[in-house]
DNA sequence: TTGAAAGCGCTACCAT
DNA sequence: ATGGTAGCGCTTTCAA
């Protein structure tokens, strides 16, 4: 009997080694270790093993040691599907952005992920391509996956589409873009201030005919527009509706939108001598349009963007931009998310970070 | 009895409406609908409901209709944790890249996600920050989550770190970066050809002293270097080791690496009259260094990057770059991943796409 | 300090 | 065509 066992084992081992030798994985990998396996080996119950794993206190030091040691050896990893089913938590958060290739949102994703990582949380990310319907679909998809928290930089024109989420028990955190009087947590910057900073800066550079390129979809764009108008009004510089370009079509490609919008603005008389763009990709497109028209930046037209995206300084003309502290936003959102897992659902919290202007060549001393 | 029931329902409804009215979510959302609920309502068994949901054939048209109708009404969503536990699949794939803010990789992620989306798959994404140890950690993390497929743009200096993955049953797809004689699927471009295209192009522009900036970590960089050397040798243009800069430290910030490397290269005599950078962020850094030194692009130094990243044309000087068909890579990888879910594990497949050169101002007619 | 039992929601297998 | 039974691997509750 023993001989037979040995010989079978030997054959199996030989086969395995042969496969490894040829650089191939074994045809049948050993199935993952389960608590049951460890329990049986150590003559304990599954419950005890589970308790040790979760750091429960009513376990003797001796037992704990043995279990942990064995887990280490076998490289035990809990089956999260099983755990999810039992606990009702997925240890997963959803993050939806209009465009994950836009450096602002990918940077955001990176920092959120970093903030929740230590708590064993992973991010399921989706891109809505700046389309409200796709966003709704993705929200449903993530909700079906039972994400524990949903973080959304929303593309909904109004909060109606998010209403159904708010009605479920999954906590919802809006980031960057928000809706007034909508019962969800919010992490972002003061967009009106963003608009003020940018416009004020352009005025200080001597610009007088300041245009704005925004998007009709995004709340951020509206806030920035408000700040822009406010400062213009205060300066007596006059607000001209024709200097404001806000497209409503889904622009997950801000650069193209910015290019087209700037082309139109440049055709106006008097021609604008500055443009404030509601995000950096849009500003890139605008800069391209300006240079193509044979005009100089900032001498003929000064440009200010927003987001202070990673590659801003490598653009045609280094881009002045409003920094939104992307890293800060991500971290705050991540921390808030973790907090919401345990705390009872309190009233919506709003976290606002301060935007700051980073001056670069695209605007500095435009008129001098 | 009926009266009582009605009154309870009415009270509950009123409470719910009151809450909605105030714009707040109901304090306790109704728990998700389960197959059990639908089965009970319709006087069927859970099994039948399950079969309908999964499009099984042995179901009467009548039953199917009723079940689907009810599911629609109740907006039924399966509990994926339960399904995972029962099937052993997570309906999730892992994607690890050196840097998800790098537009090349975020674009890749976007297309992979798009390709697997219709199959009900979501992507768990992680960034390894170009560090081998972090990558290993993330791999373990994703494996613990039982992702069904793992797609990795690896930062390992050698495949040793991936060996343990290859030995498990989770299919592994390497993307962009690969290792010779390593038993994993691969989707990428022919990197030697990339190097040839870039170098050949620069020679054709009249450049003779062509430098290379790469990374010691990435297989891609080595392949491109090989192509570069090959062409230089063939042209009798001579290969000068001092013109090759490959840093080994983790450069998830290619732009800084490129900047520093270019600074050194510019100090050489004779000074290079062209530089081929193994990716676009590196090229951005290099361009900055060149312009800062008061030199012109391409007249003094021509630049070619690789990746043809979304914003390449908006840079200081529109950047000539080797396009790797990012969208194609993503789609191919996604399709392969789906295929691997069902097919038995066959021998590693290699999918190579053709790179193409996109000429822009940073290199064109450099010497004329 | 330990563990038996029950159950999370779904699917696989095999009867009927 | 339909459904009963038996899990999947883990946590929760409560008894020992």
XYZ file of C-alpha atoms (C1' of nucleotides) in Angstrom:
768
model
C 0.000 0.000 0.000
C 2.678 2.393 0.985
C 4.656 1.406 -2.037
C 1.752 2.174 -4.311
C 1.225 5.568 -2.752
C 4.847 6.430 -3.087
C 4.968 5.383 -6.672
C 1.922 7.428 -7.606
C 3.354 10.453 -5.870
C 6.648 9.928 -7.571
C 5.040 9.764 -10.966
C 3.069 12.914 -10.330
C 6.112 14.703 -9.062
C 8.137 13.648 -12.021
C 5.477 14.885 -14.382
C 5.294 18.181 -12.611
C 9.015 18.640 -12.647
C 9.168 17.731 -16.289
C 6.672 20.412 -17.055
C 8.461 23.008 -15.034
C 11.629 21.990 -16.677
C 10.232 22.795 -20.063
C 9.227 26.146 -18.727
C 5.558 25.278 -18.858
C 3.102 25.580 -16.019
C 1.762 22.341 -14.573
C -1.298 21.375 -16.560
C -3.412 21.363 -13.417
C -2.466 23.886 -10.770
C -3.265 22.964 -7.197
C -6.512 24.566 -6.061
C -6.296 27.468 -3.610
C -5.928 26.671 0.071
C -9.096 27.042 2.117
C -9.669 27.569 5.793
C -11.070 24.075 5.869
C -7.717 22.657 4.792
C -5.820 24.467 7.473
C -8.400 23.560 10.095
C -8.230 19.864 9.263
C -4.433 19.808 9.257
C -4.254 21.459 12.632
C -7.158 19.595 14.194
C -9.165 22.762 14.665
C -12.517 23.976 13.437
C -13.016 26.321 10.526
C -14.496 28.868 12.871
C -11.341 29.034 14.898
C -9.217 29.493 11.842
C -11.516 32.213 10.619
C -11.306 33.992 13.937
C -7.543 33.898 13.941
C -7.446 35.273 10.453
C -9.630 38.190 11.396
C -7.680 38.942 14.533
C -10.421 37.936 16.943
C -9.397 38.115 20.579
C -10.808 34.962 22.165
C -8.086 32.742 20.783
C -5.221 31.259 22.748
C -1.801 32.539 21.865
C -0.732 29.016 21.076
C -3.508 28.398 18.582
C -3.073 31.739 16.931
C 0.590 31.101 16.404
C 0.050 27.701 14.850
C -2.659 28.889 12.511
C -0.801 31.952 11.356
C 2.338 29.965 10.781
C 0.546 27.475 8.607
C -1.237 30.216 6.693
C 2.059 31.843 5.984
C 3.566 28.617 4.717
C 0.652 27.832 2.468
C 0.313 31.438 1.378
C -3.341 31.413 2.329
C -5.634 33.970 0.658
C -9.282 34.181 1.614
C -11.849 33.663 -1.101
C -13.338 37.098 -1.285
C -16.415 35.936 -3.136
C -17.289 33.715 -0.216
C -16.552 36.430 2.247
C -18.649 38.868 0.273
C -21.554 36.511 0.214
C -21.374 35.979 3.916
C -20.809 39.569 4.943
C -22.671 41.417 2.244
C -19.602 43.493 1.472
C -17.555 43.282 -1.684
C -14.410 45.061 -0.519
C -14.624 46.923 -3.756
C -15.449 50.524 -4.638
C -16.677 51.847 -7.930
C -15.187 54.894 -9.607
C -16.766 56.416 -12.672
C -15.203 59.295 -14.553
C -16.092 60.974 -17.815
C -12.795 59.932 -19.325
C -10.074 57.908 -17.699
C -7.520 58.946 -20.284
C -7.894 62.554 -19.253
C -4.913 62.910 -16.938
C -6.965 64.751 -14.352
C -9.254 61.787 -13.820
C -6.605 59.129 -14.073
C -4.582 61.018 -11.513
C -7.673 61.184 -9.350
C -8.234 57.453 -9.739
C -4.667 56.796 -8.780
C -4.956 58.712 -5.551
C -8.302 57.289 -4.576
C -6.984 53.816 -5.189
C -3.911 54.618 -3.133
C -5.997 55.888 -0.245
C -8.225 52.831 0.017
C -5.601 50.262 -0.807
C -4.361 49.833 2.741
C -7.865 48.933 3.813
C -7.931 46.048 1.400
C -10.106 47.886 -1.052
C -9.779 47.824 -4.804
C -11.301 50.175 -7.329
C -13.506 49.127 -10.199
C -13.143 51.946 -12.693
C -15.366 52.827 -15.584
C -15.418 55.584 -18.098
C -18.699 57.185 -19.044
C -17.265 58.866 -22.141
C -18.952 61.984 -20.883
C -22.324 60.443 -21.716
C -25.136 60.458 -19.218
C -26.757 57.265 -20.484
C -23.518 55.309 -20.449
C -22.850 56.579 -16.987
C -26.208 55.331 -15.752
C -25.518 51.967 -17.294
C -22.147 51.740 -15.602
C -23.641 52.765 -12.298
C -26.144 49.930 -12.531
C -23.386 47.553 -13.477
C -21.278 48.511 -10.504
C -24.240 48.416 -8.189
C -24.998 44.902 -9.402
C -21.495 44.059 -8.331
C -22.411 45.341 -4.920
C -19.595 47.853 -4.667
C -19.485 49.138 -1.111
C -19.115 52.757 -2.153
C -19.638 54.518 -5.435
C -17.489 57.505 -6.352
C -18.640 59.418 -9.387
C -17.398 62.392 -11.359
C -20.741 62.679 -12.978
C -21.691 63.636 -16.504
C -25.386 63.902 -15.809
C -26.840 67.213 -16.943
C -29.026 67.123 -13.838
C -29.073 64.938 -10.751
C -32.195 63.064 -11.819
C -30.171 60.185 -13.142
C -28.405 59.797 -9.834
C -31.565 59.855 -7.799
C -31.997 56.097 -8.065
C -28.548 55.541 -6.613
C -29.099 57.900 -3.759
C -32.159 55.885 -2.860
C -30.198 52.702 -2.338
C -28.080 51.912 0.596
C -24.757 52.169 -1.250
C -23.049 55.391 -0.209
C -22.516 57.803 -3.074
C -19.668 60.277 -3.236
C -19.663 62.877 -5.955
C -16.256 64.149 -6.879
C -15.247 67.197 -8.882
C -18.752 67.717 -10.261
C -21.787 68.214 -8.109
C -25.445 69.189 -7.982
C -27.049 71.680 -5.697
C -29.402 70.368 -3.094
C -28.665 66.807 -4.068
C -28.245 64.462 -1.120
C -24.819 63.010 -1.778
C -21.382 63.567 -0.351
C -19.141 65.842 -2.323
C -15.407 66.314 -2.647
C -14.167 69.044 -4.926
C -12.909 72.559 -5.235
C -14.739 75.833 -5.055
C -15.448 76.296 -8.733
C -16.598 79.862 -8.459
C -13.264 80.676 -6.902
C -11.554 78.859 -9.752
C -13.311 81.157 -12.192
C -12.404 84.200 -10.166
C -8.736 83.253 -9.896
C -8.367 82.676 -13.592
C -10.187 85.791 -14.670
C -8.538 88.005 -12.099
C -5.161 86.756 -13.223
C -5.898 87.547 -16.858
C -7.078 91.028 -15.961
C -3.872 91.564 -14.041
C -1.909 90.584 -17.112
C -3.545 93.416 -18.954
C -6.150 91.446 -20.856
C -9.524 93.099 -21.380
C -11.413 90.920 -23.832
C -11.528 87.633 -22.001
C -13.364 84.684 -23.509
C -14.496 81.503 -21.798
C -14.708 77.972 -23.141
C -16.706 75.541 -21.041
C -19.045 72.621 -21.279
C -22.761 72.673 -20.754
C -22.703 69.198 -19.200
C -20.500 69.813 -16.242
C -21.378 71.588 -13.048
C -17.744 72.600 -12.751
C -17.984 74.559 -15.941
C -21.003 76.472 -14.687
C -19.352 77.377 -11.413
C -16.268 78.592 -13.202
C -18.377 80.600 -15.568
C -20.085 82.232 -12.595
C -16.744 83.261 -11.111
C -15.649 84.580 -14.467
C -18.748 86.729 -14.869
C -18.512 87.983 -11.334
C -14.977 89.249 -11.750
C -15.666 90.738 -15.151
C -18.636 92.592 -13.758
C -16.600 93.870 -10.824
C -13.852 95.109 -13.107
C -16.285 96.896 -15.328
C -14.614 94.953 -18.085
C -17.977 93.951 -19.331
C -19.374 90.519 -19.933
C -20.070 89.661 -23.552
C -22.233 86.608 -24.140
C -20.633 85.966 -27.516
C -17.316 85.427 -25.760
C -18.685 82.438 -23.928
C -18.589 79.089 -25.715
C -20.196 76.138 -24.027
C -20.921 73.086 -26.088
C -23.343 70.540 -24.812
C -22.382 67.487 -26.826
C -20.426 64.864 -24.963
C -16.831 65.926 -25.205
C -14.698 63.196 -23.832
C -12.215 64.700 -26.255
C -11.827 68.154 -24.801
C -9.009 69.034 -27.143
C -11.241 68.877 -30.192
C -13.952 70.877 -28.508
C -11.448 73.496 -27.469
C -10.005 73.698 -30.942
C -13.393 74.216 -32.584
C -14.600 76.683 -29.974
C -11.452 78.767 -30.224
C -11.692 78.916 -33.989
C -15.115 80.498 -33.633
C -13.998 82.889 -30.940
C -11.090 84.100 -33.048
C -13.493 85.041 -35.805
C -15.208 87.563 -33.544
C -14.528 91.294 -33.705
C -13.107 92.620 -31.558
C -11.067 89.480 -31.200
C -10.637 88.200 -27.609
C -7.199 88.845 -26.152
C -7.448 86.029 -23.635
C -9.299 82.794 -23.064
C -10.063 80.877 -19.914
C -10.738 77.195 -20.602
C -12.612 75.057 -18.129
C -10.059 72.287 -18.369
C -6.591 71.618 -19.730
C -7.395 69.433 -22.728
C -9.740 72.137 -23.905
C -6.968 74.668 -23.437
C -4.641 72.522 -25.538
C -7.092 72.558 -28.390
C -7.551 76.282 -28.005
C -3.818 76.895 -28.097
C -3.530 74.888 -31.268
C -6.237 76.973 -32.883
C -4.569 80.208 -31.824
C -1.139 79.286 -33.105
C -2.560 77.926 -36.329
C -4.153 81.299 -36.948
C -0.736 82.842 -36.837
C -1.333 84.520 -33.498
C 1.041 84.484 -30.564
C 0.478 83.184 -27.032
C 0.273 85.144 -24.807
C 1.051 88.337 -26.763
C -2.059 88.155 -28.937
C -4.162 85.763 -26.910
C -3.359 84.643 -23.383
C -4.563 81.222 -22.235
C -5.448 79.821 -18.845
C -6.577 76.244 -18.315
C -7.735 74.326 -15.329
C -6.637 71.079 -13.748
C -2.907 71.637 -13.967
C -2.530 68.317 -15.589
C 0.738 66.443 -15.432
C 1.990 67.417 -18.849
C 0.877 71.055 -18.785
C 4.395 72.359 -18.813
C 5.336 70.444 -21.927
C 2.759 72.000 -24.172
C 3.317 74.260 -27.148
C 3.415 77.075 -24.700
C 3.683 76.063 -21.056
C 0.135 76.390 -19.824
C -1.013 78.550 -16.967
C -3.561 76.488 -15.102
C -5.644 76.402 -11.974
C -4.428 73.581 -9.812
C -7.208 71.617 -8.151
C -4.992 69.543 -5.920
C -5.888 66.360 -7.628
C -3.931 64.295 -5.163
C -5.711 65.957 -2.276
C -9.104 65.358 -3.815
C -8.335 61.691 -4.356
C -7.079 61.198 -0.844
C -9.992 62.996 0.745
C -12.471 61.029 -1.297
C -10.757 57.771 -0.430
C -10.724 58.547 3.268
C -14.338 59.622 3.228
C -15.249 56.406 1.450
C -13.553 54.308 4.101
C -15.258 56.290 6.804
C -18.676 55.741 5.262
C -18.214 51.989 5.437
C -18.534 52.002 9.167
C -20.294 55.165 10.200
C -24.054 55.249 10.008
C -25.304 57.231 7.032
C -25.200 60.746 8.317
C -26.161 63.822 6.422
C -24.230 64.563 3.230
C -20.788 65.953 3.766
C -19.098 68.514 1.558
C -15.327 68.753 1.374
C -13.913 71.696 -0.535
C -10.242 72.150 -1.357
C -8.606 75.421 -2.305
C -7.644 75.918 -5.935
C -4.417 77.747 -6.719
C -3.183 79.385 -9.858
C 0.024 78.130 -11.400
C 1.314 80.822 -13.711
C 3.241 79.755 -16.782
C 4.169 81.298 -20.094
C 0.761 81.039 -21.726
C -0.500 84.022 -19.799
C 2.255 85.791 -17.961
C 2.704 89.462 -18.736
C 0.496 89.065 -21.722
C 0.243 92.773 -22.464
C 3.694 93.982 -21.565
C -56.977 41.173 7.689
C -56.845 42.794 4.353
C -57.453 46.155 5.957
C -54.485 45.700 8.231
C -52.225 44.792 5.385
C -53.274 47.769 3.395
C -52.800 50.117 6.260
C -49.291 48.889 6.961
C -48.380 49.253 3.353
C -49.876 52.701 3.276
C -47.876 53.802 6.272
C -44.666 52.508 4.796
C -45.374 54.159 1.504
C -46.183 57.440 3.156
C -42.962 57.353 5.109
C -40.994 56.624 1.987
C -42.644 59.402 0.058
C -42.099 61.835 2.873
C -38.432 61.067 2.832
C -38.167 61.409 -0.908
C -39.998 64.640 -0.659
C -37.396 66.092 1.583
C -34.794 65.036 -0.907
C -33.299 62.491 1.442
C -32.834 58.817 0.747
C -35.042 56.459 2.717
C -33.211 55.584 5.884
C -33.443 51.889 5.083
C -33.369 50.988 1.409
C -35.185 47.842 0.407
C -32.799 44.916 0.080
C -31.932 43.770 -3.442
C -34.315 41.396 -5.196
C -33.221 37.766 -5.259
C -34.121 34.903 -7.538
C -35.878 33.401 -4.577
C -38.273 36.338 -4.438
C -39.180 36.109 -8.079
C -39.554 32.353 -7.885
C -41.931 32.577 -4.954
C -44.054 35.273 -6.552
C -44.406 33.313 -9.749
C -44.836 29.929 -8.134
C -41.664 28.602 -9.720
C -38.451 27.165 -8.379
C -35.253 29.114 -8.045
C -33.622 26.785 -10.505
C -36.097 27.680 -13.210
C -35.619 31.352 -12.628
C -31.883 30.908 -12.745
C -32.140 29.036 -16.019
C -34.265 31.719 -17.591
C -31.803 34.351 -16.522
C -28.921 32.526 -18.097
C -30.814 31.851 -21.305
C -31.073 28.116 -20.841
C -33.060 26.378 -23.578
C -35.240 23.889 -21.738
C -37.722 26.489 -20.610
C -41.185 27.022 -22.016
C -41.712 30.235 -23.857
C -44.522 31.088 -21.461
C -42.402 30.706 -18.347
C -39.495 32.592 -19.825
C -41.727 35.495 -20.657
C -43.234 35.721 -17.201
C -39.904 35.522 -15.449
C -38.205 38.053 -17.658
C -41.099 40.438 -17.325
C -40.957 40.297 -13.557
C -37.202 40.699 -13.525
C -37.530 43.765 -15.669
C -40.126 45.278 -13.377
C -38.139 44.622 -10.257
C -34.886 45.593 -11.932
C -33.313 42.327 -10.874
C -29.532 42.161 -10.654
C -27.791 38.932 -9.782
C -25.554 38.898 -6.747
C -22.221 38.378 -8.392
C -20.548 37.293 -5.182
C -22.943 34.396 -4.946
C -22.493 33.546 -8.556
C -18.745 33.712 -8.178
C -18.813 31.392 -5.258
C -20.953 28.891 -7.108
C -19.117 29.026 -10.419
C -15.611 29.714 -9.269
C -15.438 32.709 -11.583
C -15.291 36.319 -10.511
C -16.292 37.971 -13.789
C -13.432 40.264 -13.164
C -10.067 40.702 -14.837
C -6.988 42.294 -13.414
C -4.946 44.860 -15.286
C -1.642 46.076 -13.962
C 0.335 48.825 -15.655
C 3.479 50.691 -14.654
C 1.558 53.947 -14.534
C -2.105 54.470 -15.218
C -1.661 58.205 -15.651
C 0.613 57.619 -18.603
C -1.831 58.125 -21.477
C -0.555 55.060 -23.280
C -1.583 52.768 -20.471
C -4.819 54.500 -19.620
C -5.768 54.321 -23.263
C -4.876 50.649 -23.199
C -7.004 50.129 -20.108
C -9.895 51.878 -21.747
C -9.828 49.611 -24.760
C -9.374 46.425 -22.815
C -12.276 47.387 -20.600
C -14.351 48.186 -23.654
C -13.585 44.842 -25.228
C -14.582 42.741 -22.245
C -17.484 44.868 -21.135
C -20.064 43.194 -23.337
C -19.201 39.893 -21.742
C -20.089 41.228 -18.351
C -16.494 41.642 -17.341
C -15.041 44.496 -15.360
C -11.431 45.465 -14.937
C -9.646 45.798 -11.634
C -6.770 48.136 -12.394
C -3.613 48.704 -10.438
C -0.549 50.746 -10.969
C 2.827 49.281 -10.137
C 4.587 52.655 -10.250
C 7.149 50.923 -12.410
C 8.342 48.976 -9.387
C 8.809 45.255 -9.535
C 8.044 44.652 -5.871
C 4.853 46.687 -5.925
C 3.806 44.860 -9.028
C 4.263 41.503 -7.336
C 2.210 42.694 -4.421
C -0.586 43.841 -6.678
C -0.506 40.583 -8.570
C -0.986 38.678 -5.337
C -3.763 41.002 -4.344
C -5.610 40.498 -7.602
C -5.036 36.783 -7.519
C -6.523 36.697 -4.037
C -9.555 38.307 -5.574
C -9.680 35.419 -7.981
C -9.605 37.501 -11.116
C -10.344 35.223 -14.050
C -7.561 36.625 -16.185
C -4.578 38.754 -15.372
C -3.291 41.246 -17.918
C 0.042 42.789 -17.083
C 2.291 45.383 -18.639
C 5.097 44.202 -16.462
C 7.869 46.116 -14.779
C 9.813 43.077 -13.729
C 13.450 43.202 -14.804
C 13.202 39.484 -15.481
C 10.328 37.030 -15.606
C 11.255 35.382 -12.326
C 8.693 37.402 -10.457
C 5.964 36.261 -12.796
C 6.887 32.618 -12.583
C 4.614 32.051 -9.612
C 1.642 33.424 -11.530
C 2.297 31.335 -14.559
C 2.197 28.287 -12.343
C -1.326 28.950 -11.193
C -4.404 28.301 -13.165
C -5.230 31.969 -13.772
C -4.410 32.797 -17.372
C -1.743 35.450 -17.722
C -1.528 37.831 -20.630
C 1.493 40.036 -20.967
C 0.887 43.204 -22.854
C 3.343 45.661 -24.345
C 6.272 44.237 -22.412
C 7.377 40.654 -22.620
C 10.030 38.111 -21.764
C 11.673 35.641 -24.059
C 10.901 32.005 -23.525
C 8.408 32.806 -20.814
C 5.226 30.775 -21.000
C 2.592 33.482 -21.098
C 0.427 34.954 -23.780
C 1.649 38.169 -25.298
C 0.027 41.067 -27.098
C 2.233 43.853 -28.311
C 4.151 45.317 -31.177
C 7.372 44.250 -32.776
C 9.737 46.403 -30.772
C 12.751 45.786 -32.921
C 10.754 47.106 -35.835
C 9.813 50.123 -33.740
C 13.476 50.855 -33.232
C 14.184 50.380 -36.915
C 11.358 52.654 -38.037
C 12.401 55.474 -35.771
C 16.072 55.282 -36.570
C 15.548 54.849 -40.274
C 13.290 57.875 -40.278
C 15.869 60.007 -38.533
C 18.559 58.911 -40.956
C 16.279 59.859 -43.811
C 15.868 63.298 -42.313
C 19.570 63.748 -42.606
C 20.525 63.072 -39.003
C 23.787 61.258 -38.376
C 24.418 61.435 -34.654
C 21.380 59.704 -33.273
C 21.041 59.174 -29.546
C 18.674 56.824 -27.709
C 16.953 57.252 -24.377
C 15.434 54.119 -22.922
C 14.808 52.320 -19.696
C 16.704 49.359 -18.372
C 13.549 47.930 -16.788
C 11.417 47.439 -19.821
C 11.715 44.763 -22.454
C 10.259 47.208 -24.939
C 13.180 49.509 -24.465
C 15.635 46.729 -25.169
C 13.870 45.679 -28.340
C 13.802 49.231 -29.582
C 17.441 49.622 -28.775
C 18.185 46.511 -30.799
C 16.365 47.902 -33.819
C 18.194 51.179 -33.411
C 21.594 49.519 -33.335
C 20.748 47.323 -36.257
C 19.851 50.232 -38.504
C 22.803 52.300 -37.410
C 25.116 49.412 -38.166
C 23.549 48.914 -41.578
C 23.898 52.571 -42.440
C 27.489 52.635 -41.417
C 26.467 55.537 -39.266
C 28.197 53.941 -36.355
C 26.865 53.045 -32.968
C 28.246 55.047 -30.065
C 27.613 53.615 -26.624
C 27.806 57.045 -25.037
C 24.767 58.059 -27.087
C 22.630 55.483 -25.349
C 21.054 56.479 -22.047
C 19.135 53.832 -20.166
C 18.323 54.467 -16.554
C 17.346 51.575 -14.366
C 15.594 53.368 -11.556
C 11.834 53.169 -11.556
C 10.678 55.948 -13.811
C 6.977 56.173 -13.538
C 7.733 59.778 -14.386
C 9.253 59.388 -17.814
C 9.348 63.116 -18.400
C 11.842 63.682 -15.619
C 13.985 60.804 -16.766
C 13.948 62.118 -20.292
C 14.872 65.592 -19.181
C 17.841 64.447 -17.150
C 19.060 62.019 -19.795
C 18.870 64.623 -22.525
C 20.799 67.110 -20.462
C 23.657 64.636 -20.266
C 23.490 63.782 -23.935
C 23.642 67.429 -24.924
C 26.877 67.784 -23.027
C 28.597 65.255 -25.275
C 30.871 66.226 -28.138
C 30.024 65.840 -30.883
C 26.543 66.692 -29.776
C 23.793 64.346 -31.015
C 21.669 65.799 -33.801
C 18.708 63.546 -33.057
C 17.251 61.509 -30.255
C 14.924 58.547 -30.265
C 13.048 58.165 -26.982
C 11.492 54.874 -25.994
C 8.224 56.542 -25.037
C 6.451 59.853 -25.365
C 6.714 61.173 -21.811
C 10.451 60.656 -22.041
C 10.436 62.540 -25.318
C 8.583 65.425 -23.675
C 11.270 65.709 -21.050
C 13.943 65.512 -23.706
C 12.327 68.271 -25.736
C 12.190 70.492 -22.712
C 15.897 69.960 -22.109
C 16.726 70.724 -25.727
C 14.747 73.935 -25.894
C 16.047 75.044 -22.528
C 19.565 74.722 -23.876
C 18.673 77.218 -26.573
C 18.678 74.616 -29.318
C 15.993 74.201 -31.945
C 13.816 71.182 -32.717
C 14.300 69.682 -35.235
C 16.949 71.937 -36.773
C 19.545 71.280 -34.072
C 18.166 68.137 -32.539
C 15.341 66.081 -34.021
C 13.141 64.069 -31.696
C 11.138 60.902 -32.149
C 9.028 59.366 -29.410
C 6.997 56.222 -29.174
C 3.403 55.552 -28.238
C 1.804 58.369 -30.182
C 0.023 59.414 -27.087
C -3.198 61.376 -27.291
C -1.689 64.765 -26.672
C 1.443 64.330 -28.789
C 0.390 66.950 -31.269
C -0.086 69.596 -28.634
C 3.447 69.541 -27.352
C 6.036 72.298 -27.556
C 6.864 70.951 -30.918
C 4.378 68.458 -32.334
C 6.040 65.153 -31.674
C 6.917 62.551 -34.256
C 6.070 59.241 -32.677
C 5.778 55.564 -33.419
C 2.154 54.588 -33.140
C 1.603 51.263 -31.430
C -2.089 51.023 -32.180
C -3.050 51.257 -28.592
C -6.700 50.663 -29.371
C -5.834 47.574 -31.349
C -3.656 46.219 -28.562
C -6.401 46.725 -26.031
C -9.027 45.076 -28.154
C -6.849 42.120 -29.038
C -5.907 41.596 -25.416
C -9.534 41.833 -24.352
C -10.664 39.330 -26.951
C -7.866 36.949 -26.106
C -8.803 37.197 -22.449
C -12.410 36.293 -23.190
C -11.254 33.412 -25.327
C -9.042 32.038 -22.585
C -11.992 31.815 -20.226
C -13.468 28.953 -22.158
C -10.689 27.345 -24.177
C -8.472 24.844 -22.472
C -5.068 26.290 -21.698
C -3.237 25.862 -24.918
C 0.296 26.865 -25.625
C 1.120 30.542 -25.213
C -0.071 32.732 -28.018
C 1.750 35.764 -29.345
C -0.116 38.562 -31.066
C 2.003 41.217 -32.723
C 0.637 44.410 -34.207
C 2.434 46.577 -36.723
C 3.861 49.858 -35.496
C 3.668 52.858 -37.808
C 5.542 56.105 -37.792
C 3.557 59.315 -37.474
C 5.740 62.139 -38.691
C 5.288 65.538 -37.115
C 7.321 68.683 -36.796
C 9.776 67.414 -34.216
C 11.708 65.480 -36.815
C 10.582 66.293 -40.294
C 13.228 67.488 -42.681
C 15.529 68.082 -39.804
C 18.596 68.800 -41.909
C 17.136 70.684 -44.830
C -11.380 29.285 24.369
C -13.609 26.509 20.924
C -16.925 24.812 17.632
C -21.670 23.127 15.685
C -25.168 24.774 12.894
C -27.221 27.803 9.813
C -27.132 30.614 6.054
C -25.420 34.229 2.391
C -27.564 33.765 -3.277
C -26.449 31.282 -6.789
C -25.372 27.176 -9.930
C -24.474 22.064 -11.142
C -26.247 17.662 -11.297
C -29.547 14.548 -11.630
C -34.341 13.161 -11.070
C -38.883 13.544 -12.445
C -39.878 21.342 -19.091
C -39.213 21.742 -14.152
C -37.281 21.322 -9.656
C -34.959 18.948 -5.355
C -30.641 18.592 -3.398
C -26.177 19.697 -2.503
C -22.767 22.438 -2.368
C -19.287 26.912 -3.267
C -15.975 29.109 1.300
C -16.816 32.098 4.457
C -19.042 34.529 8.682
C -22.423 34.803 12.431
C -24.699 33.309 16.383
C -24.939 30.851 20.186
C -24.048 26.887 22.909
C -20.568 24.082 25.221
